[in-house]
PDB file of C-alpha atoms in Angstrom:
ATOM      1  CA  THR A 265      83.470  84.928  98.509  1.00 54.00           C
ATOM      2  CA  GLN A 266      84.947  87.034 101.643  1.00 62.00           C
ATOM      3  CA  LEU A 267      88.663  85.223 103.166  1.00 81.00           C
ATOM      4  CA  LEU A 268      88.540  87.262 106.409  1.00 90.00           C
ATOM      5  CA  GLU A 269      85.047  87.876 107.915  1.00 94.00           C
ATOM      6  CA  GLN A 270      84.964  90.834 110.247  1.00 96.00           C
ATOM      7  CA  SER A 271      82.703  91.654 113.145  1.00 96.00           C
ATOM      8  CA  PRO A 272      80.627  93.625 114.383  1.00 97.00           C
ATOM      9  CA  GLN A 273      80.603  95.813 111.491  1.00 95.00           C
ATOM     10  CA  PHE A 274      79.658  98.391 113.576  1.00 97.00           C
ATOM     11  CA  LEU A 275      79.868  99.136 117.003  1.00 97.00           C
ATOM     12  CA  SER A 276      79.013 102.265 119.503  1.00 98.00           C
ATOM     13  CA  ILE A 277      80.426 102.053 123.004  1.00 97.00           C
ATOM     14  CA  GLN A 278      80.780 104.517 125.672  1.00 97.00           C
ATOM     15  CA  GLU A 279      84.251 105.654 127.111  1.00 98.00           C
ATOM     16  CA  GLY A 280      85.390 103.427 129.348  1.00 97.00           C
ATOM     17  CA  GLU A 281      83.964 100.317 128.267  1.00 98.00           C
ATOM     18  CA  ASN A 282      85.909  97.224 126.862  1.00 98.00           C
ATOM     19  CA  LEU A 283      84.995  95.687 123.642  1.00 98.00           C
ATOM     20  CA  THR A 284      86.319  92.652 121.235  1.00 98.00           C
ATOM     21  CA  VAL A 285      86.386  92.463 117.633  1.00 98.00           C
ATOM     22  CA  TYR A 286      86.651  89.506 115.457  1.00 98.00           C
ATOM     23  CA  CYS A 287      87.997  88.346 112.659  1.00 97.00           C
ATOM     24  CA  ASN A 288      87.156  84.996 111.251  1.00 95.00           C
ATOM     25  CA  SER A 289      88.621  83.032 107.812  1.00 92.00           C
ATOM     26  CA  SER A 290      87.878  79.285 107.069  1.00 89.00           C
ATOM     27  CA  SER A 291      91.653  79.555 105.176  1.00 88.00           C
ATOM     28  CA  VAL A 292      94.844  79.270 107.871  1.00 90.00           C
ATOM     29  CA  PHE A 293      96.896  82.182 107.902  1.00 88.00           C
ATOM     30  CA  SER A 294     100.629  82.411 107.876  1.00 85.00           C
ATOM     31  CA  SER A 295     100.504  85.556 109.878  1.00 87.00           C
ATOM     32  CA  LEU A 296      97.695  88.060 110.388  1.00 91.00           C
ATOM     33  CA  GLN A 297      97.769  91.814 111.136  1.00 94.00           C
ATOM     34  CA  TRP A 298      95.770  94.254 112.117  1.00 97.00           C
ATOM     35  CA  TYR A 299      95.446  97.927 111.146  1.00 97.00           C
ATOM     36  CA  ARG A 300      93.752 100.648 112.477  1.00 97.00           C
ATOM     37  CA  GLN A 301      92.509 103.236 109.738  1.00 96.00           C
ATOM     38  CA  GLU A 302      91.045 107.038 111.190  1.00 94.00           C
ATOM     39  CA  PRO A 303      89.517 109.190 108.508  1.00 90.00           C
ATOM     40  CA  GLY A 304      90.918 110.537 106.245  1.00 90.00           C
ATOM     41  CA  GLU A 305      94.178 108.558 106.087  1.00 94.00           C
ATOM     42  CA  GLY A 306      95.251 105.446 105.120  1.00 96.00           C
ATOM     43  CA  PRO A 307      95.658 102.314 107.833  1.00 96.00           C
ATOM     44  CA  VAL A 308      98.392 101.937 110.386  1.00 96.00           C
ATOM     45  CA  LEU A 309      99.507  98.709 111.201  1.00 95.00           C
ATOM     46  CA  LEU A 310      99.282  98.288 114.592  1.00 96.00           C
ATOM     47  CA  VAL A 311     100.343  94.731 115.015  1.00 95.00           C
ATOM     48  CA  THR A 312     101.415  91.423 113.484  1.00 92.00           C
ATOM     49  CA  VAL A 313     101.018  87.789 114.866  1.00 92.00           C
ATOM     50  CA  VAL A 314     102.639  84.745 113.285  1.00 90.00           C
ATOM     51  CA  THR A 315     102.387  82.263 116.102  1.00 92.00           C
ATOM     52  CA  GLY A 316      99.540  80.098 116.830  1.00 93.00           C
ATOM     53  CA  GLY A 317      97.950  80.935 120.182  1.00 95.00           C
ATOM     54  CA  GLU A 318      99.866  84.210 119.855  1.00 95.00           C
ATOM     55  CA  VAL A 319      99.184  87.261 122.059  1.00 97.00           C
ATOM     56  CA  LYS A 320     100.181  90.508 121.587  1.00 97.00           C
ATOM     57  CA  LYS A 321      99.472  93.507 123.977  1.00 97.00           C
ATOM     58  CA  LEU A 322     100.056  96.948 122.674  1.00 95.00           C
ATOM     59  CA  LYS A 323      98.627  99.378 125.735  1.00 96.00           C
ATOM     60  CA  ARG A 324      94.997  98.860 126.361  1.00 97.00           C
ATOM     61  CA  LEU A 325      94.827  96.526 122.999  1.00 97.00           C
ATOM     62  CA  THR A 326      95.306  92.537 123.202  1.00 98.00           C
ATOM     63  CA  PHE A 327      95.312  90.826 120.252  1.00 97.00           C
ATOM     64  CA  GLN A 328      95.063  87.187 120.040  1.00 97.00           C
ATOM     65  CA  PHE A 329      95.555  84.735 117.116  1.00 96.00           C
ATOM     66  CA  GLY A 330      93.565  81.538 117.030  1.00 95.00           C
ATOM     67  CA  ASP A 331      95.366  77.894 117.847  1.00 95.00           C
ATOM     68  CA  ALA A 332      94.539  76.708 114.658  1.00 94.00           C
ATOM     69  CA  ARG A 333      95.535  80.547 112.638  1.00 92.00           C
ATOM     70  CA  LYS A 334      91.984  80.846 111.409  1.00 93.00           C
ATOM     71  CA  ASP A 335      90.814  83.763 113.421  1.00 95.00           C
ATOM     72  CA  SER A 336      91.821  86.277 115.395  1.00 96.00           C
ATOM     73  CA  SER A 337      90.746  88.608 117.904  1.00 97.00           C
ATOM     74  CA  LEU A 338      91.127  92.603 119.270  1.00 98.00           C
ATOM     75  CA  HIS A 339      90.306  93.425 123.035  1.00 98.00           C
ATOM     76  CA  ILE A 340      90.158  96.912 123.963  1.00 98.00           C
ATOM     77  CA  THR A 341      90.038  97.621 127.300  1.00 98.00           C
ATOM     78  CA  ALA A 342      88.043 100.924 128.996  1.00 98.00           C
ATOM     79  CA  ALA A 343      88.034 102.296 125.354  1.00 97.00           C
ATOM     80  CA  GLN A 344      89.062 106.070 124.964  1.00 97.00           C
ATOM     81  CA  THR A 345      87.431 108.699 122.308  1.00 96.00           C
ATOM     82  CA  GLY A 346      90.833 108.173 120.306  1.00 95.00           C
ATOM     83  CA  ASP A 347      90.409 104.418 119.593  1.00 96.00           C
ATOM     84  CA  THR A 348      88.136 105.447 116.685  1.00 97.00           C
ATOM     85  CA  GLY A 349      88.157 104.086 113.797  1.00 96.00           C
ATOM     86  CA  LEU A 350      88.122 101.396 110.838  1.00 97.00           C
ATOM     87  CA  TYR A 351      89.978  98.606 112.652  1.00 97.00           C
ATOM     88  CA  LEU A 352      90.840  95.946 109.641  1.00 97.00           C
ATOM     89  CA  CYS A 353      92.762  92.776 110.093  1.00 96.00           C
ATOM     90  CA  ALA A 354      94.456  91.282 107.053  1.00 93.00           C
ATOM     91  CA  GLY A 355      96.484  87.973 106.501  1.00 88.00           C
ATOM     92  CA  VAL A 356      98.549  85.741 103.969  1.00 81.00           C
ATOM     93  CA  ILE A 357      96.727  82.692 103.067  1.00 74.00           C
ATOM     94  CA  ARG A 358      99.556  79.611 104.044  1.00 69.00           C
ATOM     95  CA  GLY A 359     101.122  77.706 100.926  1.00 61.00           C
ATOM     96  CA  SER A 360      99.416  80.373  98.862  1.00 54.00           C
ATOM     97  CA  GLY A 361     103.131  81.018  96.656  1.00 54.00           C
ATOM     98  CA  GLY A 362     103.047  84.257  94.639  1.00 51.00           C
ATOM     99  CA  SER A 363      99.994  85.617  96.974  1.00 58.00           C
ATOM    100  CA  ASN A 364     102.724  85.434 100.121  1.00 61.00           C
ATOM    101  CA  TYR A 365     103.352  89.261  98.457  1.00 68.00           C
ATOM    102  CA  LYS A 366     100.279  90.171  98.742  1.00 75.00           C
ATOM    103  CA  LEU A 367      97.384  90.788 102.238  1.00 83.00           C
ATOM    104  CA  THR A 368      93.687  89.577 102.285  1.00 86.00           C
ATOM    105  CA  PHE A 369      91.971  92.227 103.745  1.00 91.00           C
ATOM    106  CA  GLY A 370      88.733  92.030 105.573  1.00 93.00           C
ATOM    107  CA  LYS A 371      86.258  94.842 105.717  1.00 94.00           C
ATOM    108  CA  GLY A 372      86.648  96.315 108.742  1.00 95.00           C
ATOM    109  CA  THR A 373      84.688  97.380 112.118  1.00 97.00           C
ATOM    110  CA  LEU A 374      83.768 100.657 112.539  1.00 96.00           C
ATOM    111  CA  LEU A 375      84.774 101.637 115.754  1.00 97.00           C
ATOM    112  CA  THR A 376      82.686 104.603 117.525  1.00 97.00           C
ATOM    113  CA  VAL A 377      83.539 105.444 121.217  1.00 97.00           C
ATOM    114  CA  ASN A 378      81.359 108.134 122.551  1.00 97.00           C
ATOM    115  CA  PRO A 379      82.540 110.612 125.472  1.00 95.00           C
TER     116      PRO A 379
ATOM    117  CA  ASN B 999     110.631 110.313 107.286  1.00 60.00           C
ATOM    118  CA  ALA B1000     108.027 110.891 104.508  1.00 71.00           C
ATOM    119  CA  GLY B1001     107.021 107.336 104.116  1.00 93.00           C
ATOM    120  CA  VAL B1002     104.371 106.834 101.282  1.00 97.00           C
ATOM    121  CA  THR B1003     103.207 109.835  99.527  1.00 97.00           C
ATOM    122  CA  GLN B1004     100.478 109.530  97.282  1.00 97.00           C
ATOM    123  CA  THR B1005      99.459 113.028  95.003  1.00 97.00           C
ATOM    124  CA  PRO B1006      97.478 114.200  94.524  1.00 97.00           C
ATOM    125  CA  LYS B1007      95.106 114.179  97.178  1.00 96.00           C
ATOM    126  CA  PHE B1008      91.768 114.811  95.334  1.00 96.00           C
ATOM    127  CA  ARG B1009      91.104 115.154  92.016  1.00 96.00           C
ATOM    128  CA  VAL B1010      87.575 115.299  90.079  1.00 97.00           C
ATOM    129  CA  LEU B1011      87.779 114.202  86.633  1.00 97.00           C
ATOM    130  CA  LYS B1012      85.108 114.107  84.102  1.00 97.00           C
ATOM    131  CA  THR B1013      84.279 111.138  82.045  1.00 98.00           C
ATOM    132  CA  GLY B1014      86.320 109.757  79.367  1.00 97.00           C
ATOM    133  CA  GLN B1015      89.266 111.640  81.171  1.00 97.00           C
ATOM    134  CA  SER B1016      92.605 110.300  81.572  1.00 96.00           C
ATOM    135  CA  MET B1017      94.914 110.752  84.915  1.00 96.00           C
ATOM    136  CA  THR B1018      98.047 109.547  86.642  1.00 97.00           C
ATOM    137  CA  LEU B1019      98.473 109.295  90.330  1.00 97.00           C
ATOM    138  CA  LEU B1020     101.553 108.980  91.766  1.00 97.00           C
ATOM    139  CA  CYS B1021     102.707 107.063  94.324  1.00 98.00           C
ATOM    140  CA  ALA B1022     106.530 107.807  95.516  1.00 98.00           C
ATOM    141  CA  GLN B1023     107.746 105.572  98.885  1.00 97.00           C
ATOM    142  CA  ASP B1024     111.489 106.882 100.518  1.00 95.00           C
ATOM    143  CA  MET B1025     112.013 103.366 102.716  1.00 93.00           C
ATOM    144  CA  ASN B1026     114.379 101.383  99.726  1.00 93.00           C
ATOM    145  CA  HIS B1027     110.699  98.655  99.649  1.00 94.00           C
ATOM    146  CA  GLU B1028     110.813  96.170  96.696  1.00 93.00           C
ATOM    147  CA  TYR B1029     107.013  95.707  96.990  1.00 93.00           C
ATOM    148  CA  MET B1030     104.479  98.380  96.050  1.00 95.00           C
ATOM    149  CA  TYR B1031     100.214  97.982  95.826  1.00 96.00           C
ATOM    150  CA  TRP B1032      97.551  99.791  94.500  1.00 97.00           C
ATOM    151  CA  TYR B1033      94.194  99.741  96.026  1.00 96.00           C
ATOM    152  CA  ARG B1034      90.663 101.063  96.043  1.00 97.00           C
ATOM    153  CA  GLN B1035      88.471 101.477  99.182  1.00 96.00           C
ATOM    154  CA  ASP B1036      84.743 101.582  98.330  1.00 94.00           C
ATOM    155  CA  PRO B1037      82.078 102.053 101.474  1.00 88.00           C
ATOM    156  CA  GLY B1038      80.620  97.755 101.978  1.00 83.00           C
ATOM    157  CA  MET B1039      83.749  96.388  99.464  1.00 85.00           C
ATOM    158  CA  GLY B1040      87.017  97.120 102.213  1.00 88.00           C
ATOM    159  CA  LEU B1041      90.543  97.489 100.080  1.00 93.00           C
ATOM    160  CA  ARG B1042      90.121  95.790  96.656  1.00 93.00           C
ATOM    161  CA  LEU B1043      94.031  95.194  95.184  1.00 93.00           C
ATOM    162  CA  ILE B1044      94.297  96.438  91.739  1.00 96.00           C
ATOM    163  CA  HIS B1045      98.037  95.687  91.101  1.00 96.00           C
ATOM    164  CA  TYR B1046     100.925  95.449  92.594  1.00 94.00           C
ATOM    165  CA  SER B1047     104.868  95.042  92.038  1.00 94.00           C
ATOM    166  CA  VAL B1048     107.295  92.683  93.811  1.00 91.00           C
ATOM    167  CA  GLY B1049     110.482  95.020  92.003  1.00 92.00           C
ATOM    168  CA  GLU B1050     111.409  97.479  90.067  1.00 94.00           C
ATOM    169  CA  GLY B1051     109.692  96.591  85.821  1.00 94.00           C
ATOM    170  CA  THR B1052     107.835  94.013  87.591  1.00 93.00           C
ATOM    171  CA  THR B1053     103.926  94.505  87.834  1.00 95.00           C
ATOM    172  CA  ALA B1054     101.141  91.752  88.486  1.00 93.00           C
ATOM    173  CA  LYS B1055      97.100  92.532  88.504  1.00 93.00           C
ATOM    174  CA  GLY B1056      95.232  92.110  91.421  1.00 91.00           C
ATOM    175  CA  GLU B1057      91.659  91.451  92.163  1.00 89.00           C
ATOM    176  CA  VAL B1058      89.963  94.465  89.634  1.00 95.00           C
ATOM    177  CA  PRO B1059      92.703  95.655  87.623  1.00 96.00           C
ATOM    178  CA  ASP B1060      90.122  96.454  84.451  1.00 96.00           C
ATOM    179  CA  GLY B1061      90.578  99.793  83.318  1.00 96.00           C
ATOM    180  CA  TYR B1062      93.937 100.889  85.018  1.00 98.00           C
ATOM    181  CA  ASN B1063      97.772 100.576  84.142  1.00 97.00           C
ATOM    182  CA  VAL B1064     100.578 101.009  86.677  1.00 98.00           C
ATOM    183  CA  SER B1065     104.298 101.493  85.835  1.00 97.00           C
ATOM    184  CA  ARG B1066     107.087 100.825  88.291  1.00 97.00           C
ATOM    185  CA  LEU B1067     110.112 101.970  86.090  1.00 95.00           C
ATOM    186  CA  LYS B1068     111.981 103.177  89.701  1.00 96.00           C
ATOM    187  CA  LYS B1069     111.631 101.293  92.839  1.00 96.00           C
ATOM    188  CA  GLN B1070     110.488 104.131  94.507  1.00 97.00           C
ATOM    189  CA  ASN B1071     107.506 105.132  92.224  1.00 97.00           C
ATOM    190  CA  PHE B1072     104.405 103.158  91.107  1.00 98.00           C
ATOM    191  CA  LEU B1073     102.112 105.283  89.014  1.00 98.00           C
ATOM    192  CA  LEU B1074      97.959 104.164  88.330  1.00 98.00           C
ATOM    193  CA  GLY B1075      96.661 105.410  85.292  1.00 97.00           C
ATOM    194  CA  LEU B1076      93.225 105.509  84.464  1.00 96.00           C
ATOM    195  CA  GLU B1077      92.536 106.216  80.218  1.00 92.00           C
ATOM    196  CA  SER B1078      89.409 106.791  80.134  1.00 96.00           C
ATOM    197  CA  ALA B1079      87.762 107.468  83.162  1.00 96.00           C
ATOM    198  CA  ALA B1080      84.136 105.865  84.172  1.00 97.00           C
ATOM    199  CA  PRO B1081      82.124 106.724  87.394  1.00 97.00           C
ATOM    200  CA  SER B1082      82.595 103.175  88.682  1.00 97.00           C
ATOM    201  CA  GLN B1083      85.696 104.361  89.061  1.00 97.00           C
ATOM    202  CA  THR B1084      84.893 107.258  91.744  1.00 97.00           C
ATOM    203  CA  SER B1085      87.005 105.863  94.625  1.00 97.00           C
ATOM    204  CA  VAL B1086      89.706 106.436  97.191  1.00 97.00           C
ATOM    205  CA  TYR B1087      92.428 104.528  96.581  1.00 98.00           C
ATOM    206  CA  PHE B1088      95.471 103.865  98.382  1.00 98.00           C
ATOM    207  CA  CYS B1089      99.246 102.726  97.839  1.00 98.00           C
ATOM    208  CA  ALA B1090     101.085 101.191 100.240  1.00 96.00           C
ATOM    209  CA  SER B1091     104.799  99.474 100.079  1.00 96.00           C
ATOM    210  CA  ARG B1092     106.710  96.846 102.297  1.00 91.00           C
ATOM    211  CA  GLU B1093     109.410  94.481 102.646  1.00 82.00           C
ATOM    212  CA  LEU B1094     108.345  90.630 103.047  1.00 72.00           C
ATOM    213  CA  ALA B1095     106.440  89.165 106.199  1.00 70.00           C
ATOM    214  CA  ARG B1096     106.277  92.739 107.089  1.00 77.00           C
ATOM    215  CA  GLY B1097     103.459  95.401 107.702  1.00 84.00           C
ATOM    216  CA  TYR B1098     102.468  97.661 104.800  1.00 91.00           C
ATOM    217  CA  THR B1099     103.183 101.499 104.899  1.00 95.00           C
ATOM    218  CA  PHE B1100     100.222 103.510 103.430  1.00 96.00           C
ATOM    219  CA  GLY B1101      99.568 106.480 101.950  1.00 97.00           C
ATOM    220  CA  SER B1102      97.218 108.887 102.927  1.00 96.00           C
ATOM    221  CA  GLY B1103      95.479 108.116  99.849  1.00 97.00           C
ATOM    222  CA  THR B1104      94.136 109.784  96.442  1.00 97.00           C
ATOM    223  CA  ARG B1105      89.915 111.208  96.727  1.00 97.00           C
ATOM    224  CA  LEU B1106      88.723 110.517  92.970  1.00 97.00           C
ATOM    225  CA  THR B1107      85.153 111.579  91.866  1.00 97.00           C
ATOM    226  CA  VAL B1108      84.707 110.996  88.280  1.00 97.00           C
ATOM    227  CA  VAL B1109      81.424 112.722  86.658  1.00 97.00           C
TER     228      VAL B1109
END
């Protein structure tokens, strides 16, 4: 069972378009993180959200944590070719005891922004 | 700022051979992790360590061993490589309640 479901799995858009990708779970998360991974590289942390309903902005990227802390979304405004990559969400399940040490990762959304 | 350094970057092994992947971090992080990444499977945790001298199994530990003799180093060993272990391996480190810092990966092919 995949604890974190990301959708869509693949997304191909034109430069300048807006997009939203989603991360959903039936579990409550203490915190949730978003990473971007470029080909041949390791994932790089973009943001951490910890409070239900929290919204964080990173230039053209807007991250939202659901009120119930079971889901999150990433919205990109006016996408650029440099946004191309694999977007991963990862979270710490609330009340998981020793599992606080490790994150659970979704399988990711592979975004391609075409010029 | 080296961050997390993985060696080697690429390796081809024959079935049954052994090898060790090295991960080194210079951020004084307590927690270190080894993941493998396969198409359609996402990142899967192999083993992790919450401090020097400690290790624990992740979700796919079979066929792998690890050691954390020094705080800055986390070694992943394959005793008898199998084609199913063909993958990209990532090491990461973190402080609790903070995000992971990943290495750039080791691409391993077992033939």
